[in-house]
PDB file of C-alpha atoms in Angstrom:
ATOM      1  CA  UNK A 139       0.000   0.000   0.000  1.00  0.00           C
ATOM      2  CA  UNK A 140       1.350   3.478  -0.898  1.00  0.00           C
ATOM      3  CA  UNK A 141       1.620   5.821   2.062  1.00  0.00           C
ATOM      4  CA  UNK A 142       1.822   9.585   1.392  1.00  0.00           C
ATOM      5  CA  UNK A 143       3.100  11.570   4.371  1.00  0.00           C
ATOM      6  CA  UNK A 144       3.553  15.325   4.772  1.00  0.00           C
ATOM      7  CA  UNK A 145       6.776  16.323   6.525  1.00  0.00           C
ATOM      8  CA  UNK A 146       6.858  20.062   7.227  1.00  0.00           C
ATOM      9  CA  UNK A 147       5.475  20.975   3.858  1.00  0.00           C
ATOM     10  CA  UNK A 148       7.391  18.340   1.881  1.00  0.00           C
ATOM     11  CA  UNK A 149       5.925  15.073   0.717  1.00  0.00           C
ATOM     12  CA  UNK A 150       7.795  11.765   0.575  1.00  0.00           C
ATOM     13  CA  UNK A 151       5.895   8.937  -1.102  1.00  0.00           C
ATOM     14  CA  UNK A 152       6.949   5.411  -0.052  1.00  0.00           C
ATOM     15  CA  UNK A 153       5.431   2.333  -1.655  1.00  0.00           C
ATOM     16  CA  UNK A 154       5.787  -0.868   0.358  1.00  0.00           C
ATOM     17  CA  UNK A 155       6.114  -3.962  -1.785  1.00  0.00           C
ATOM     18  CA  UNK A 156       6.062  -6.455   1.072  1.00  0.00           C
ATOM     19  CA  UNK A 157       8.642  -8.677   2.725  1.00  0.00           C
ATOM     20  CA  UNK A 158      10.094 -12.149   2.406  1.00  0.00           C
ATOM     21  CA  UNK A 159      11.326 -13.589   5.681  1.00  0.00           C
ATOM     22  CA  UNK A 160      13.176 -16.654   6.926  1.00  0.00           C
ATOM     23  CA  UNK A 161      13.889 -17.399  10.585  1.00  0.00           C
ATOM     24  CA  UNK A 162      15.957 -14.335  11.419  1.00  0.00           C
ATOM     25  CA  UNK A 163      16.136 -12.206   8.267  1.00  0.00           C
ATOM     26  CA  UNK A 164      13.670 -10.330   6.076  1.00  0.00           C
ATOM     27  CA  UNK A 165      14.087  -8.838   2.614  1.00  0.00           C
ATOM     28  CA  UNK A 166      11.993  -5.697   2.208  1.00  0.00           C
ATOM     29  CA  UNK A 167      11.327  -3.744  -0.986  1.00  0.00           C
ATOM     30  CA  UNK A 168      10.296  -0.087  -0.924  1.00  0.00           C
ATOM     31  CA  UNK A 169       9.789   2.624  -3.517  1.00  0.00           C
ATOM     32  CA  UNK A 170      10.254   6.381  -3.126  1.00  0.00           C
ATOM     33  CA  UNK A 171       7.855   8.042  -5.564  1.00  0.00           C
ATOM     34  CA  UNK A 172       8.594  11.661  -4.610  1.00  0.00           C
ATOM     35  CA  UNK A 173      11.537  13.377  -2.902  1.00  0.00           C
ATOM     36  CA  UNK A 174       9.312  16.204  -1.637  1.00  0.00           C
ATOM     37  CA  UNK A 175      11.329  18.760  -3.545  1.00  0.00           C
ATOM     38  CA  UNK A 176      14.503  18.070  -1.555  1.00  0.00           C
ATOM     39  CA  UNK A 177      17.259  15.519  -2.054  1.00  0.00           C
ATOM     40  CA  UNK A 178      16.865  12.193  -0.244  1.00  0.00           C
ATOM     41  CA  UNK A 179      19.702  11.935   2.285  1.00  0.00           C
ATOM     42  CA  UNK A 180      18.807   8.578   3.864  1.00  0.00           C
ATOM     43  CA  UNK A 181      16.485   5.682   3.241  1.00  0.00           C
ATOM     44  CA  UNK A 182      15.859   2.217   4.665  1.00  0.00           C
ATOM     45  CA  UNK A 183      13.484   0.344   6.946  1.00  0.00           C
ATOM     46  CA  UNK A 184      12.918   0.368  10.695  1.00  0.00           C
ATOM     47  CA  UNK A 185      11.294  -2.350  12.746  1.00  0.00           C
ATOM     48  CA  UNK A 186      10.050  -3.201  16.231  1.00  0.00           C
ATOM     49  CA  UNK A 187       7.790  -5.585  18.087  1.00  0.00           C
ATOM     50  CA  UNK A 188       5.471  -2.582  18.517  1.00  0.00           C
ATOM     51  CA  UNK A 189       3.466  -0.874  15.742  1.00  0.00           C
ATOM     52  CA  UNK A 190       4.739   2.119  13.782  1.00  0.00           C
ATOM     53  CA  UNK A 191       8.490   1.939  14.418  1.00  0.00           C
ATOM     54  CA  UNK A 192      10.549   5.065  13.723  1.00  0.00           C
ATOM     55  CA  UNK A 193      14.125   5.952  12.810  1.00  0.00           C
ATOM     56  CA  UNK A 194      14.767   6.847  16.460  1.00  0.00           C
ATOM     57  CA  UNK A 195      15.197   3.109  17.063  1.00  0.00           C
ATOM     58  CA  UNK A 196      18.503   1.301  16.680  1.00  0.00           C
ATOM     59  CA  UNK A 197      16.681  -1.447  14.761  1.00  0.00           C
ATOM     60  CA  UNK A 198      16.848   0.100  11.328  1.00  0.00           C
ATOM     61  CA  UNK A 199      18.776  -0.062   8.081  1.00  0.00           C
ATOM     62  CA  UNK A 200      20.477   3.027   6.689  1.00  0.00           C
ATOM     63  CA  UNK A 201      21.319   3.008   3.003  1.00  0.00           C
ATOM     64  CA  UNK A 202      22.351   6.589   2.383  1.00  0.00           C
ATOM     65  CA  UNK A 203      20.977   9.018  -0.130  1.00  0.00           C
ATOM     66  CA  UNK A 204      18.951   8.106  -3.170  1.00  0.00           C
ATOM     67  CA  UNK A 205      16.863   9.447  -5.974  1.00  0.00           C
ATOM     68  CA  UNK A 206      13.226   8.596  -6.520  1.00  0.00           C
ATOM     69  CA  UNK A 207      12.758   4.875  -7.206  1.00  0.00           C
ATOM     70  CA  UNK A 208      12.743   1.440  -5.608  1.00  0.00           C
ATOM     71  CA  UNK A 209      15.191  -0.002  -3.104  1.00  0.00           C
ATOM     72  CA  UNK A 210      15.693  -3.186  -1.112  1.00  0.00           C
ATOM     73  CA  UNK A 211      16.755  -3.565   2.512  1.00  0.00           C
ATOM     74  CA  UNK A 212      17.953  -6.686   4.320  1.00  0.00           C
ATOM     75  CA  UNK A 213      16.702  -6.854   7.900  1.00  0.00           C
ATOM     76  CA  UNK A 214      18.800  -9.085  10.181  1.00  0.00           C
ATOM     77  CA  UNK A 215      18.983 -10.076  13.843  1.00  0.00           C
ATOM     78  CA  UNK A 216      15.326 -11.048  14.099  1.00  0.00           C
ATOM     79  CA  UNK A 217      14.125 -13.606  16.628  1.00  0.00           C
ATOM     80  CA  UNK A 218      12.477 -16.758  15.223  1.00  0.00           C
ATOM     81  CA  UNK A 219       8.730 -17.233  15.674  1.00  0.00           C
ATOM     82  CA  UNK A 220       8.213 -13.568  16.608  1.00  0.00           C
ATOM     83  CA  UNK A 221       5.783 -10.903  15.386  1.00  0.00           C
ATOM     84  CA  UNK A 222       7.364  -7.703  14.048  1.00  0.00           C
ATOM     85  CA  UNK A 223       6.155  -4.365  12.692  1.00  0.00           C
ATOM     86  CA  UNK A 224       8.203  -2.790   9.936  1.00  0.00           C
ATOM     87  CA  UNK A 225       8.069   0.460   7.931  1.00  0.00           C
ATOM     88  CA  UNK A 226      10.103   1.803   5.053  1.00  0.00           C
ATOM     89  CA  UNK A 227      11.338   5.365   5.430  1.00  0.00           C
ATOM     90  CA  UNK A 228      13.008   8.133   3.469  1.00  0.00           C
ATOM     91  CA  UNK A 229      14.560  11.305   4.876  1.00  0.00           C
ATOM     92  CA  UNK A 230      15.258  14.689   3.255  1.00  0.00           C
ATOM     93  CA  UNK A 231      16.341  17.996   4.782  1.00  0.00           C
ATOM     94  CA  UNK A 232      12.773  18.692   5.847  1.00  0.00           C
ATOM     95  CA  UNK A 233      12.151  15.447   7.720  1.00  0.00           C
ATOM     96  CA  UNK A 234      11.294  11.727   7.408  1.00  0.00           C
ATOM     97  CA  UNK A 235       8.397  10.064   5.667  1.00  0.00           C
ATOM     98  CA  UNK A 236       7.256   6.498   6.394  1.00  0.00           C
ATOM     99  CA  UNK A 237       5.487   3.773   4.518  1.00  0.00           C
ATOM    100  CA  UNK A 238       2.574   1.857   5.965  1.00  0.00           C
ATOM    101  CA  UNK A 239       3.094  -0.419   8.971  1.00  0.00           C
ATOM    102  CA  UNK A 240       3.586  -4.010   7.853  1.00  0.00           C
ATOM    103  CA  UNK A 241       3.206  -6.872  10.323  1.00  0.00           C
ATOM    104  CA  UNK A 242       4.905 -10.216   9.758  1.00  0.00           C
ATOM    105  CA  UNK A 243       5.923 -13.250  11.793  1.00  0.00           C
ATOM    106  CA  UNK A 244       9.336 -14.872  11.456  1.00  0.00           C
ATOM    107  CA  UNK A 245       9.395 -18.610  10.930  1.00  0.00           C
ATOM    108  CA  UNK A 246       9.858 -20.895  13.911  1.00  0.00           C
ATOM    109  CA  UNK A 247      13.043 -22.923  14.248  1.00  0.00           C
ATOM    110  CA  UNK A 248      12.821 -26.610  13.389  1.00  0.00           C
ATOM    111  CA  UNK A 249      15.062 -29.640  13.435  1.00  0.00           C
ATOM    112  CA  UNK A 250      17.182 -30.137  10.278  1.00  0.00           C
ATOM    113  CA  UNK A 251      16.108 -31.826   7.063  1.00  0.00           C
ATOM    114  CA  UNK A 252      18.340 -34.760   6.123  1.00  0.00           C
ATOM    115  CA  UNK A 253      18.308 -37.466   3.451  1.00  0.00           C
ATOM    116  CA  UNK A 254      19.851 -40.943   3.749  1.00  0.00           C
ATOM    117  CA  UNK A 255      21.236 -42.873   0.787  1.00  0.00           C
ATOM    118  CA  UNK A 256      21.907 -46.552   0.088  1.00  0.00           C
ATOM    119  CA  UNK A 257      25.137 -47.868   1.595  1.00  0.00           C
ATOM    120  CA  UNK A 258      27.940 -48.975  -0.707  1.00  0.00           C
ATOM    121  CA  UNK A 259      31.245 -50.837  -0.331  1.00  0.00           C
ATOM    122  CA  UNK A 260      29.481 -53.187   2.090  1.00  0.00           C
ATOM    123  CA  UNK A 261      32.010 -55.779   3.324  1.00  0.00           C
ATOM    124  CA  UNK A 262      32.239 -58.108   6.319  1.00  0.00           C
ATOM    125  CA  UNK A 263      32.624 -55.552   9.082  1.00  0.00           C
ATOM    126  CA  UNK A 264      32.473 -52.183   7.283  1.00  0.00           C
ATOM    127  CA  UNK A 265      30.308 -50.143   4.923  1.00  0.00           C
ATOM    128  CA  UNK A 266      30.093 -46.596   3.579  1.00  0.00           C
ATOM    129  CA  UNK A 267      26.937 -44.482   3.431  1.00  0.00           C
ATOM    130  CA  UNK A 268      26.298 -41.046   1.943  1.00  0.00           C
ATOM    131  CA  UNK A 269      23.862 -38.467   3.354  1.00  0.00           C
ATOM    132  CA  UNK A 270      22.713 -34.910   2.651  1.00  0.00           C
ATOM    133  CA  UNK A 271      21.579 -32.135   5.008  1.00  0.00           C
ATOM    134  CA  UNK A 272      19.433 -29.870   2.826  1.00  0.00           C
ATOM    135  CA  UNK A 273      18.160 -27.452   5.511  1.00  0.00           C
ATOM    136  CA  UNK A 274      19.486 -26.601   8.966  1.00  0.00           C
ATOM    137  CA  UNK A 275      16.065 -25.717  10.395  1.00  0.00           C
ATOM    138  CA  UNK A 276      17.153 -22.132  10.959  1.00  0.00           C
ATOM    139  CA  UNK A 277      19.818 -23.052  13.520  1.00  0.00           C
ATOM    140  CA  UNK A 278      23.349 -24.377  13.106  1.00  0.00           C
ATOM    141  CA  UNK A 279      23.737 -28.132  12.615  1.00  0.00           C
ATOM    142  CA  UNK A 280      26.087 -29.157  15.417  1.00  0.00           C
ATOM    143  CA  UNK A 281      26.297 -32.896  14.719  1.00  0.00           C
ATOM    144  CA  UNK A 282      25.583 -35.218  11.821  1.00  0.00           C
ATOM    145  CA  UNK A 283      26.322 -38.782  10.822  1.00  0.00           C
ATOM    146  CA  UNK A 284      24.785 -42.245  10.593  1.00  0.00           C
ATOM    147  CA  UNK A 285      23.464 -44.506  13.353  1.00  0.00           C
ATOM    148  CA  UNK A 286      22.789 -48.233  13.033  1.00  0.00           C
ATOM    149  CA  UNK A 287      21.438 -51.238  14.881  1.00  0.00           C
ATOM    150  CA  UNK A 288      20.239 -54.796  14.334  1.00  0.00           C
ATOM    151  CA  UNK A 289      16.782 -53.458  15.277  1.00  0.00           C
ATOM    152  CA  UNK A 290      14.728 -50.953  13.271  1.00  0.00           C
ATOM    153  CA  UNK A 291      14.774 -47.190  13.866  1.00  0.00           C
ATOM    154  CA  UNK A 292      18.222 -46.674  15.419  1.00  0.00           C
ATOM    155  CA  UNK A 293      18.799 -43.352  17.214  1.00  0.00           C
ATOM    156  CA  UNK A 294      21.733 -41.223  18.328  1.00  0.00           C
ATOM    157  CA  UNK A 295      21.322 -42.564  21.862  1.00  0.00           C
ATOM    158  CA  UNK A 296      23.205 -45.654  20.642  1.00  0.00           C
ATOM    159  CA  UNK A 297      26.993 -45.906  20.687  1.00  0.00           C
ATOM    160  CA  UNK A 298      26.848 -47.316  17.149  1.00  0.00           C
ATOM    161  CA  UNK A 299      26.952 -44.044  15.264  1.00  0.00           C
ATOM    162  CA  UNK A 300      29.381 -41.863  13.360  1.00  0.00           C
ATOM    163  CA  UNK A 301      30.207 -38.196  13.871  1.00  0.00           C
ATOM    164  CA  UNK A 302      30.775 -36.569  10.494  1.00  0.00           C
ATOM    165  CA  UNK A 303      31.188 -32.857  11.017  1.00  0.00           C
ATOM    166  CA  UNK A 304      28.668 -30.035  11.195  1.00  0.00           C
ATOM    167  CA  UNK A 305      26.584 -27.845   8.901  1.00  0.00           C
ATOM    168  CA  UNK A 306      24.553 -28.498   5.789  1.00  0.00           C
ATOM    169  CA  UNK A 307      25.579 -30.300   2.591  1.00  0.00           C
ATOM    170  CA  UNK A 308      26.701 -33.772   1.585  1.00  0.00           C
ATOM    171  CA  UNK A 309      28.888 -36.056   3.666  1.00  0.00           C
ATOM    172  CA  UNK A 310      30.030 -39.695   3.793  1.00  0.00           C
ATOM    173  CA  UNK A 311      30.015 -41.968   6.826  1.00  0.00           C
ATOM    174  CA  UNK A 312      32.428 -44.864   7.358  1.00  0.00           C
ATOM    175  CA  UNK A 313      30.501 -47.506   9.266  1.00  0.00           C
ATOM    176  CA  UNK A 314      32.739 -49.937  11.156  1.00  0.00           C
ATOM    177  CA  UNK A 315      32.604 -52.621  13.830  1.00  0.00           C
ATOM    178  CA  UNK A 316      29.908 -54.638  12.085  1.00  0.00           C
ATOM    179  CA  UNK A 317      29.467 -58.400  12.439  1.00  0.00           C
ATOM    180  CA  UNK A 318      29.781 -60.545   9.291  1.00  0.00           C
ATOM    181  CA  UNK A 319      26.648 -62.122   7.816  1.00  0.00           C
ATOM    182  CA  UNK A 320      24.373 -59.778   9.793  1.00  0.00           C
ATOM    183  CA  UNK A 321      21.445 -57.551   8.856  1.00  0.00           C
ATOM    184  CA  UNK A 322      21.623 -53.951  10.027  1.00  0.00           C
ATOM    185  CA  UNK A 323      19.194 -51.041   9.976  1.00  0.00           C
ATOM    186  CA  UNK A 324      20.769 -47.623   9.502  1.00  0.00           C
ATOM    187  CA  UNK A 325      19.740 -44.011   8.888  1.00  0.00           C
ATOM    188  CA  UNK A 326      21.390 -40.624   8.714  1.00  0.00           C
ATOM    189  CA  UNK A 327      20.849 -37.993  11.395  1.00  0.00           C
ATOM    190  CA  UNK A 328      21.423 -34.254  11.900  1.00  0.00           C
ATOM    191  CA  UNK A 329      21.142 -32.282  15.140  1.00  0.00           C
ATOM    192  CA  UNK A 330      20.607 -28.601  15.924  1.00  0.00           C
ATOM    193  CA  UNK A 331      19.442 -26.719  19.022  1.00  0.00           C
ATOM    194  CA  UNK A 332      15.839 -27.805  18.388  1.00  0.00           C
ATOM    195  CA  UNK A 333      16.546 -31.530  18.180  1.00  0.00           C
ATOM    196  CA  UNK A 334      17.605 -34.395  15.928  1.00  0.00           C
ATOM    197  CA  UNK A 335      16.080 -35.382  12.602  1.00  0.00           C
ATOM    198  CA  UNK A 336      16.558 -38.692  10.808  1.00  0.00           C
ATOM    199  CA  UNK A 337      16.626 -39.647   7.167  1.00  0.00           C
ATOM    200  CA  UNK A 338      15.023 -42.656   5.562  1.00  0.00           C
ATOM    201  CA  UNK A 339      15.879 -46.032   7.070  1.00  0.00           C
ATOM    202  CA  UNK A 340      17.844 -48.506   4.939  1.00  0.00           C
ATOM    203  CA  UNK A 341      18.963 -52.094   5.408  1.00  0.00           C
ATOM    204  CA  UNK A 342      22.413 -53.505   4.732  1.00  0.00           C
ATOM    205  CA  UNK A 343      23.638 -57.093   4.949  1.00  0.00           C
ATOM    206  CA  UNK A 344      27.290 -57.662   5.706  1.00  0.00           C
ATOM    207  CA  UNK A 345      29.124 -60.390   3.801  1.00  0.00           C
ATOM    208  CA  UNK A 346      29.363 -63.860   5.318  1.00  0.00           C
ATOM    209  CA  UNK A 347      32.738 -65.344   6.279  1.00  0.00           C
ATOM    210  CA  UNK A 348      33.871 -68.530   4.519  1.00  0.00           C
ATOM    211  CA  UNK A 349      36.804 -70.910   4.503  1.00  0.00           C
ATOM    212  CA  UNK A 350      39.821 -69.734   2.490  1.00  0.00           C
ATOM    213  CA  UNK A 351      40.281 -70.481  -1.212  1.00  0.00           C
ATOM    214  CA  UNK A 352      43.562 -72.309  -1.768  1.00  0.00           C
ATOM    215  CA  UNK A 353      45.242 -74.044  -4.706  1.00  0.00           C
ATOM    216  CA  UNK A 354      47.820 -76.839  -4.641  1.00  0.00           C
ATOM    217  CA  UNK A 355      50.611 -77.172  -7.229  1.00  0.00           C
ATOM    218  CA  UNK A 356      52.574 -80.180  -8.435  1.00  0.00           C
ATOM    219  CA  UNK A 357      55.438 -81.213  -6.131  1.00  0.00           C
ATOM    220  CA  UNK A 358      58.965 -80.683  -7.449  1.00  0.00           C
ATOM    221  CA  UNK A 359      62.578 -81.189  -6.426  1.00  0.00           C
ATOM    222  CA  UNK A 360      61.616 -84.672  -5.275  1.00  0.00           C
ATOM    223  CA  UNK A 361      64.333 -86.763  -3.588  1.00  0.00           C
ATOM    224  CA  UNK A 362      64.233 -90.042  -1.682  1.00  0.00           C
ATOM    225  CA  UNK A 363      62.987 -88.345   1.453  1.00  0.00           C
ATOM    226  CA  UNK A 364      61.847 -84.788   0.543  1.00  0.00           C
ATOM    227  CA  UNK A 365      59.885 -82.735  -1.953  1.00  0.00           C
ATOM    228  CA  UNK A 366      59.117 -79.059  -2.493  1.00  0.00           C
ATOM    229  CA  UNK A 367      55.377 -78.475  -2.412  1.00  0.00           C
ATOM    230  CA  UNK A 368      53.704 -75.168  -3.221  1.00  0.00           C
ATOM    231  CA  UNK A 369      50.259 -73.681  -2.679  1.00  0.00           C
ATOM    232  CA  UNK A 370      48.478 -70.379  -3.313  1.00  0.00           C
ATOM    233  CA  UNK A 371      45.822 -68.683  -1.164  1.00  0.00           C
ATOM    234  CA  UNK A 372      43.641 -66.547  -3.413  1.00  0.00           C
ATOM    235  CA  UNK A 373      41.020 -65.510  -0.831  1.00  0.00           C
ATOM    236  CA  UNK A 374      41.037 -65.425   2.962  1.00  0.00           C
ATOM    237  CA  UNK A 375      37.271 -65.914   3.305  1.00  0.00           C
ATOM    238  CA  UNK A 376      36.905 -62.545   4.980  1.00  0.00           C
ATOM    239  CA  UNK A 377      38.979 -63.431   8.015  1.00  0.00           C
ATOM    240  CA  UNK A 378      42.709 -63.474   8.719  1.00  0.00           C
ATOM    241  CA  UNK A 379      44.581 -66.660   7.761  1.00  0.00           C
ATOM    242  CA  UNK A 380      45.781 -68.229  10.993  1.00  0.00           C
ATOM    243  CA  UNK A 381      47.517 -71.282   9.552  1.00  0.00           C
ATOM    244  CA  UNK A 382      48.630 -72.596   6.197  1.00  0.00           C
ATOM    245  CA  UNK A 383      50.796 -75.411   4.868  1.00  0.00           C
TER     246      UNK A 383
END
């Protein structure tokens, strides 16, 4: 809505185009349609939890002089899940004109948004899983990783979890200490001040151990009481060879 205000004989027209807010910031567009016959020396927005904030408050943006036209201000330092009143303003040598009072509510904080992916490089006691934190919920992600169990819906209360940094974005988890030939349930997690979120649950099956694979070769250098015999172990079966001959 366009607000036309008279400031000691001069008129400053400010058109408010609305705001777009996240948890603690708002982007506000305004438009100065008349300088009142004097040069604009300052413009911006001011805000408060009370209606009709003014430039006497410290909670304002100051973007310097301008000609007639539109401008954009970035409001920061807002508190999540809070109602604010905000007005655009423009100042010339005569005084300050304000746009209409706009009320908006900042978004509430939430736990992060995280996606789990299928594990790969699944072996006897280890596996690797990728995950992605797409949104921090409006608060810093302080822990992320993967948790697993032989029972469904594992949580971070278990010791069987990884710690893979902080923040949003992609990351890989190296899962270790698994038991061969066992079914595990796993899912990614991300934690912020609000709480912990989990990704989709997946199942992985570790490889089963087996006896070694060994080949025998023809004996050679045969004498009356000795021979040289050779063998080759091509696979340990997933467990260390403890004896051979």
